[in-house]
Short mmCIF file of C-alpha atoms and ligand atoms in Angstrom, two decimals:
data_model
loop_
_atom_site.label_atom_id
_atom_site.label_comp_id
_atom_site.label_asym_id
_atom_site.label_seq_id
_atom_site.Cartn_x
_atom_site.Cartn_y
_atom_site.Cartn_z
CA MET A 1 -47.31 172.70 118.95
CA SER A 2 -49.73 174.70 121.10
CA LEU A 3 -53.17 175.64 119.81
CA ARG A 4 -54.09 177.46 123.02
CA THR A 5 -55.76 180.88 122.91
CA GLU A 6 -54.91 182.24 126.36
CA SER A 7 -57.55 184.97 126.43
CA VAL A 8 -60.46 182.58 125.79
CA VAL A 9 -62.70 181.49 128.63
CA ALA A 10 -64.77 178.44 127.66
CA ILE A 11 -67.66 176.77 129.42
CA TYR A 12 -68.24 173.05 129.24
CA PRO A 13 -71.87 172.67 130.39
CA GLY A 14 -73.66 169.45 131.11
CA SER A 15 -75.61 167.28 133.49
CA PHE A 16 -72.55 165.16 134.43
CA ASP A 17 -74.86 162.70 136.20
CA PRO A 18 -72.33 161.22 136.62
CA LEU A 19 -69.03 162.26 135.05
CA THR A 20 -67.73 159.64 132.59
CA ASN A 21 -64.34 159.00 131.00
CA GLY A 22 -65.84 160.43 127.81
CA HIS A 23 -66.41 163.78 129.58
CA LEU A 24 -62.89 163.61 131.05
CA ASP A 25 -61.33 163.06 127.64
CA LEU A 26 -63.16 166.13 126.35
CA ILE A 27 -62.04 168.17 129.36
CA GLU A 28 -58.40 167.15 128.80
CA ARG A 29 -58.50 168.02 125.11
CA GLY A 30 -60.65 171.13 125.48
CA ARG A 31 -58.58 172.73 128.20
CA ARG A 32 -55.49 172.68 125.95
CA LEU A 33 -57.23 175.03 123.53
CA VAL A 34 -58.30 177.78 125.93
CA GLY A 35 -57.00 179.95 128.74
CA LYS A 36 -59.65 178.80 131.21
CA LEU A 37 -62.23 176.02 131.05
CA VAL A 38 -65.19 176.25 133.43
CA ILE A 39 -67.05 172.98 133.78
CA SER A 40 -70.62 173.84 134.72
CA VAL A 41 -73.13 171.42 136.16
CA LEU A 42 -76.75 172.06 135.21
CA ASN A 43 -78.89 172.49 138.29
CA ASN A 44 -82.16 171.01 137.13
CA GLU A 45 -84.11 168.93 139.61
CA ALA A 46 -86.80 168.34 136.97
CA LYS A 47 -84.39 165.86 135.36
CA HIS A 48 -84.46 163.77 138.60
CA PRO A 49 -80.69 163.32 138.72
CA LEU A 50 -79.13 160.37 140.53
CA PHE A 51 -76.54 162.65 142.16
CA SER A 52 -77.08 166.11 143.65
CA VAL A 53 -75.33 169.10 142.11
CA ASP A 54 -72.89 169.13 145.04
CA GLU A 55 -72.08 165.45 144.56
CA ARG A 56 -71.56 165.95 140.82
CA MET A 57 -69.33 168.95 141.47
CA ASP A 58 -67.32 166.94 144.03
CA MET A 59 -66.77 164.12 141.52
CA LEU A 60 -65.62 166.65 138.91
CA SER A 61 -63.31 168.43 141.37
CA GLU A 62 -61.64 165.15 142.31
CA ALA A 63 -61.19 164.18 138.67
CA VAL A 64 -59.66 167.48 137.53
CA GLU A 65 -57.29 167.89 140.45
CA GLY A 66 -54.00 169.26 139.12
CA MET A 67 -55.52 170.68 135.91
CA ASP A 68 -54.50 174.26 136.50
CA ASN A 69 -56.82 176.06 134.04
CA VAL A 70 -60.00 174.15 134.95
CA GLU A 71 -62.71 175.35 137.35
CA ILE A 72 -65.97 173.76 138.47
CA ASP A 73 -69.24 175.66 138.80
CA SER A 74 -72.99 175.10 138.50
CA PHE A 75 -75.74 177.04 136.79
CA ASP A 76 -79.44 177.23 136.25
CA GLY A 77 -81.49 179.22 133.75
CA LEU A 78 -80.25 180.04 130.28
CA LEU A 79 -76.79 178.77 129.41
CA ALA A 80 -76.12 181.67 127.02
CA GLU A 81 -76.85 184.25 129.75
CA TYR A 82 -74.76 182.39 132.28
CA ALA A 83 -71.87 182.20 129.78
CA ALA A 84 -72.14 185.95 129.14
CA ARG A 85 -72.15 186.70 132.89
CA LEU A 86 -68.96 184.66 133.24
CA GLY A 87 -67.28 186.45 130.34
CA ALA A 88 -67.02 183.21 128.38
CA SER A 89 -66.83 183.44 124.59
CA VAL A 90 -66.93 179.69 123.89
CA ILE A 91 -69.29 176.86 124.83
CA LEU A 92 -67.58 173.49 124.53
CA ARG A 93 -69.63 170.41 123.64
CA GLY A 94 -68.73 166.89 122.56
CA ILE A 95 -70.22 164.92 119.69
CA ARG A 96 -70.12 161.14 119.89
CA ALA A 97 -72.16 160.01 116.91
CA ILE A 98 -74.48 161.41 114.29
CA SER A 99 -77.35 160.86 116.75
CA ASP A 100 -75.94 163.65 118.94
CA TYR A 101 -75.69 166.05 116.05
CA GLU A 102 -79.28 167.16 115.57
CA HIS A 103 -79.87 168.10 119.21
CA GLU A 104 -76.46 169.76 119.49
CA LEU A 105 -77.09 171.75 116.30
CA GLN A 106 -80.41 173.03 117.66
CA MET A 107 -78.86 174.03 120.98
CA ALA A 108 -75.89 175.74 119.31
CA LEU A 109 -78.12 177.72 116.95
CA MET A 110 -80.48 178.74 119.75
CA ASN A 111 -77.56 179.82 121.92
CA ARG A 112 -76.12 181.77 119.01
CA ARG A 113 -79.46 183.51 118.50
CA LEU A 114 -79.56 184.45 122.18
CA ARG A 115 -75.91 185.52 122.31
CA PRO A 116 -74.33 185.95 118.85
CA ASP A 117 -70.94 186.75 120.41
CA ILE A 118 -70.63 183.27 121.96
CA GLU A 119 -69.45 180.40 119.76
CA THR A 120 -70.17 176.73 120.38
CA MET A 121 -67.07 174.65 119.75
CA PHE A 122 -67.52 170.93 119.13
CA LEU A 123 -64.89 168.29 119.73
CA LEU A 124 -65.39 164.74 118.55
CA ALA A 125 -65.41 162.17 121.32
CA GLY A 126 -62.35 159.94 121.45
CA GLU A 127 -63.04 156.80 119.40
CA GLY A 128 -62.80 154.57 122.47
CA ASN A 129 -65.39 156.69 124.31
CA SER A 130 -68.01 157.21 121.66
CA PHE A 131 -70.40 154.63 123.13
CA ILE A 132 -70.19 155.92 126.73
CA SER A 133 -73.11 157.91 128.13
CA SER A 134 -74.06 158.78 131.70
CA ARG A 135 -77.48 157.24 131.08
CA LEU A 136 -76.08 153.85 130.04
CA VAL A 137 -73.45 153.88 132.78
CA LYS A 138 -76.22 154.37 135.38
CA GLU A 139 -78.31 151.61 133.85
CA VAL A 140 -75.45 149.12 133.81
CA ALA A 141 -74.36 150.03 137.36
CA ARG A 142 -77.95 149.82 138.63
CA LEU A 143 -78.28 146.32 137.18
CA GLY A 144 -75.00 145.20 138.75
CA GLY A 145 -72.82 145.33 135.63
CA ASN A 146 -69.16 146.35 135.49
CA VAL A 147 -68.57 150.03 134.65
CA SER A 148 -64.85 150.02 135.33
CA GLY A 149 -62.95 151.85 132.59
CA LEU A 150 -66.04 153.86 131.68
CA VAL A 151 -65.92 156.25 134.63
CA PRO A 152 -63.17 157.33 137.07
CA ALA A 153 -62.71 154.88 139.99
CA ALA A 154 -64.16 157.40 142.47
CA VAL A 155 -67.34 157.66 140.39
CA GLU A 156 -67.53 153.86 140.16
CA ASN A 157 -67.44 153.69 143.97
CA ARG A 158 -70.14 156.34 144.33
CA LEU A 159 -72.38 154.50 141.86
CA ALA A 160 -71.95 151.25 143.77
CA ALA A 161 -72.72 153.02 147.05
CA ARG A 162 -75.78 154.79 145.62
CA PHE A 163 -77.29 151.61 144.20
CA SER A 164 -76.55 149.57 147.31
CA GLU A 165 -78.31 152.29 149.40
CA SER A 166 -81.41 151.97 147.24
CA LYS A 167 -81.56 148.20 147.90
CA VAL A 168 -81.82 148.60 151.69
O1 PNS B 201 -75.16 166.83 129.59
P1 PNS B 201 -76.39 167.31 128.89
O2 PNS B 201 -77.62 166.89 129.67
O3 PNS B 201 -76.44 166.88 127.44
O4 PNS B 201 -76.33 168.93 128.91
C1 PNS B 201 -77.38 169.68 128.40
C2 PNS B 201 -77.20 171.18 128.68
C3 PNS B 201 -76.94 171.45 130.15
C4 PNS B 201 -76.04 171.72 127.88
C5 PNS B 201 -78.51 171.90 128.22
O5 PNS B 201 -79.61 171.26 128.79
C6 PNS B 201 -78.57 173.38 128.59
O6 PNS B 201 -77.82 174.18 128.10
N1 PNS B 201 -79.49 173.74 129.50
C7 PNS B 201 -79.67 175.12 129.94
C8 PNS B 201 -81.01 175.70 129.46
C9 PNS B 201 -80.89 176.50 128.17
O7 PNS B 201 -80.07 177.38 128.05
N2 PNS B 201 -81.78 176.15 127.19
C10 PNS B 201 -81.97 176.88 125.96
C11 PNS B 201 -80.87 176.86 124.95
S1 PNS B 201 -80.49 175.31 124.26
#
């Protein structure tokens, strides 16, 4: 049974520094509900990301190859204004645990205040992914731990390369 609403453009915004299998699960499930899903990488150097926006977009593009209704983009400034410019009516976000809820609630309500016509849609993280975060993946990879199964293989390779560069 299809739940897809063809006319809906949704944005899945995030830092994606880097993309994890938790994000990918959300992309797979989210894209089945909408006509087009635009994954948008936040361009915010103040967060001191490990990967540049271009690198993060490359990793996403590789991972979503073959997903016909998915596009990759980046944004800065207000998410609600960017979503409106794109003609998106839905912001997609994932919730892993109750600890995500408070921050997500605040963001969703603020975005609704800024743009009442845009709805935030939450999907629960897959149960096997609910402990995965980009922050922990980076920490484990930086300390030489195994992140296989937590991120796509291409991301695993980029993490290894990035942390071996920083040792020289
Ligand atoms: O992957 P993240 O870091 O949890 O994503 C956070 C993101 C990009 C969704 C959030 O920081 C954001 O929307 N930033 C844009 C700035 C903005 O619109 N702020 C005010 C409304 S919350």
